[in-house]
CSV table of C-alpha atoms in Angstrom, one decimal:
chain,number,residue,atom,x,y,z
A,193,ASP,CA,3.8,-4.6,12.9
A,194,SER,CA,3.7,-6.5,16.2
A,195,ALA,CA,5.7,-6.6,19.4
A,196,HIS,CA,7.7,-9.6,18.3
A,197,LYS,CA,8.0,-9.7,14.5
A,198,ARG,CA,7.3,-7.2,11.7
A,199,HIS,CA,4.9,-8.2,8.9
A,200,ILE,CA,4.4,-5.6,6.2
A,201,VAL,CA,1.2,-6.2,4.2
A,202,LEU,CA,0.5,-3.6,1.5
A,203,LEU,CA,-3.2,-3.1,1.4
A,204,GLY,CA,-3.5,-0.9,-1.7
A,205,THR,CA,-3.3,2.6,-3.1
A,206,THR,CA,-5.7,5.2,-4.3
A,207,ASP,CA,-5.8,7.7,-7.1
A,208,ALA,CA,-4.2,11.1,-6.4
A,209,GLU,CA,-6.8,13.7,-5.4
A,210,PRO,CA,-6.3,17.5,-5.1
A,211,LEU,CA,-6.0,18.7,-1.5
A,212,VAL,CA,-8.3,21.7,-0.7
A,213,SER,CA,-8.2,23.7,2.5
A,214,GLY,CA,-10.9,23.0,5.1
A,215,LEU,CA,-12.5,19.9,6.4
A,216,GLY,CA,-12.2,16.8,4.4
A,217,SER,CA,-12.7,13.1,4.6
A,218,PHE,CA,-11.1,9.9,3.2
A,219,TYR,CA,-12.5,6.4,2.7
A,220,PHE,CA,-10.5,3.3,2.0
A,221,MET,CA,-11.8,-0.2,2.1
A,222,VAL,CA,-10.1,-3.6,1.7
A,223,PRO,CA,-12.5,-6.6,1.5
A,224,GLN,CA,-9.9,-8.9,3.1
A,225,ILE,CA,-6.3,-9.0,4.3
A,226,ASP,CA,-4.2,-12.0,3.4
A,227,VAL,CA,-2.5,-13.1,6.6
A,228,THR,CA,-1.7,-16.7,5.6
A,229,ASP,CA,2.0,-16.1,6.2
A,230,VAL,CA,1.4,-14.8,9.8
A,231,LYS,CA,1.5,-17.3,12.6
A,232,PRO,CA,-1.7,-17.3,14.7
A,233,GLY,CA,0.2,-16.4,17.9
A,234,THR,CA,1.7,-13.3,16.1
A,235,LEU,CA,-1.7,-12.5,14.5
A,236,THR,CA,-3.5,-12.3,17.8
A,237,ASN,CA,-1.5,-9.5,19.2
A,238,CYS,CA,-1.1,-5.7,19.1
A,239,GLY,CA,0.2,-4.1,15.9
A,240,LEU,CA,0.4,-0.9,13.9
A,241,LEU,CA,-1.7,0.1,10.9
A,242,THR,CA,-0.1,3.0,8.9
A,243,ALA,CA,-1.7,5.1,6.3
A,244,SER,CA,1.1,6.8,4.4
A,245,LEU,CA,0.1,10.0,2.6
A,246,THR,CA,2.3,11.1,-0.3
A,247,SER,CA,2.6,14.0,-2.7
A,248,ASP,CA,4.3,13.4,-6.1
A,249,GLY,CA,5.7,10.2,-4.7
A,250,MET,CA,7.3,11.8,-1.7
A,251,PRO,CA,6.1,11.0,1.9
A,252,VAL,CA,4.2,13.8,3.6
A,253,LEU,CA,2.6,12.2,6.6
A,254,ASP,CA,2.0,8.8,8.2
A,255,VAL,CA,-1.2,8.2,10.1
A,256,ASN,CA,-0.6,5.5,12.7
A,257,MET,CA,-3.3,3.5,14.3
A,258,VAL,CA,-2.9,0.8,17.0
A,259,VAL,CA,-4.6,-2.5,16.0
A,260,VAL,CA,-5.5,-5.3,18.4
A,261,VAL,CA,-6.6,-8.7,17.1
A,262,THR,CA,-8.3,-11.1,19.5
A,263,GLN,CA,-9.7,-14.6,19.1
A,264,GLU,CA,-13.4,-14.6,20.0
A,265,ALA,CA,-16.1,-17.3,19.7
A,266,CYS,CA,-17.2,-15.8,16.3
A,267,GLY,CA,-13.6,-15.8,15.0
A,268,LEU,CA,-10.8,-13.2,14.8
A,269,VAL,CA,-11.9,-9.7,15.8
A,270,ARG,CA,-9.8,-6.7,14.8
A,271,THR,CA,-10.1,-3.5,16.8
A,272,ILE,CA,-8.5,-0.3,15.3
A,273,TYR,CA,-8.0,2.6,17.7
A,274,SER,CA,-8.3,6.1,16.2
A,275,PRO,CA,-5.3,8.3,16.6
A,276,LEU,CA,-7.8,11.2,17.1
A,277,ASP,CA,-9.5,9.6,20.2
A,278,SER,CA,-8.1,10.2,23.6
């Protein structure tokens, strides 16, 4: 998602895991994101990364993270802001 145009890129899914009470963690990694259909001016902007959590195929919670992509000397740099940081 960006301020001007919405681009939805599905990054993948994980196997269902049982949810237990107490502290937990989650790790998800994507080796690359195909952005060939996104114009450079749109790509270097602010956007929204959403992790959608479901149960039995039904939405339970979306975790939204603001993402900023900037052009640096080394290439594109993606900064993801944690929704838990203030």
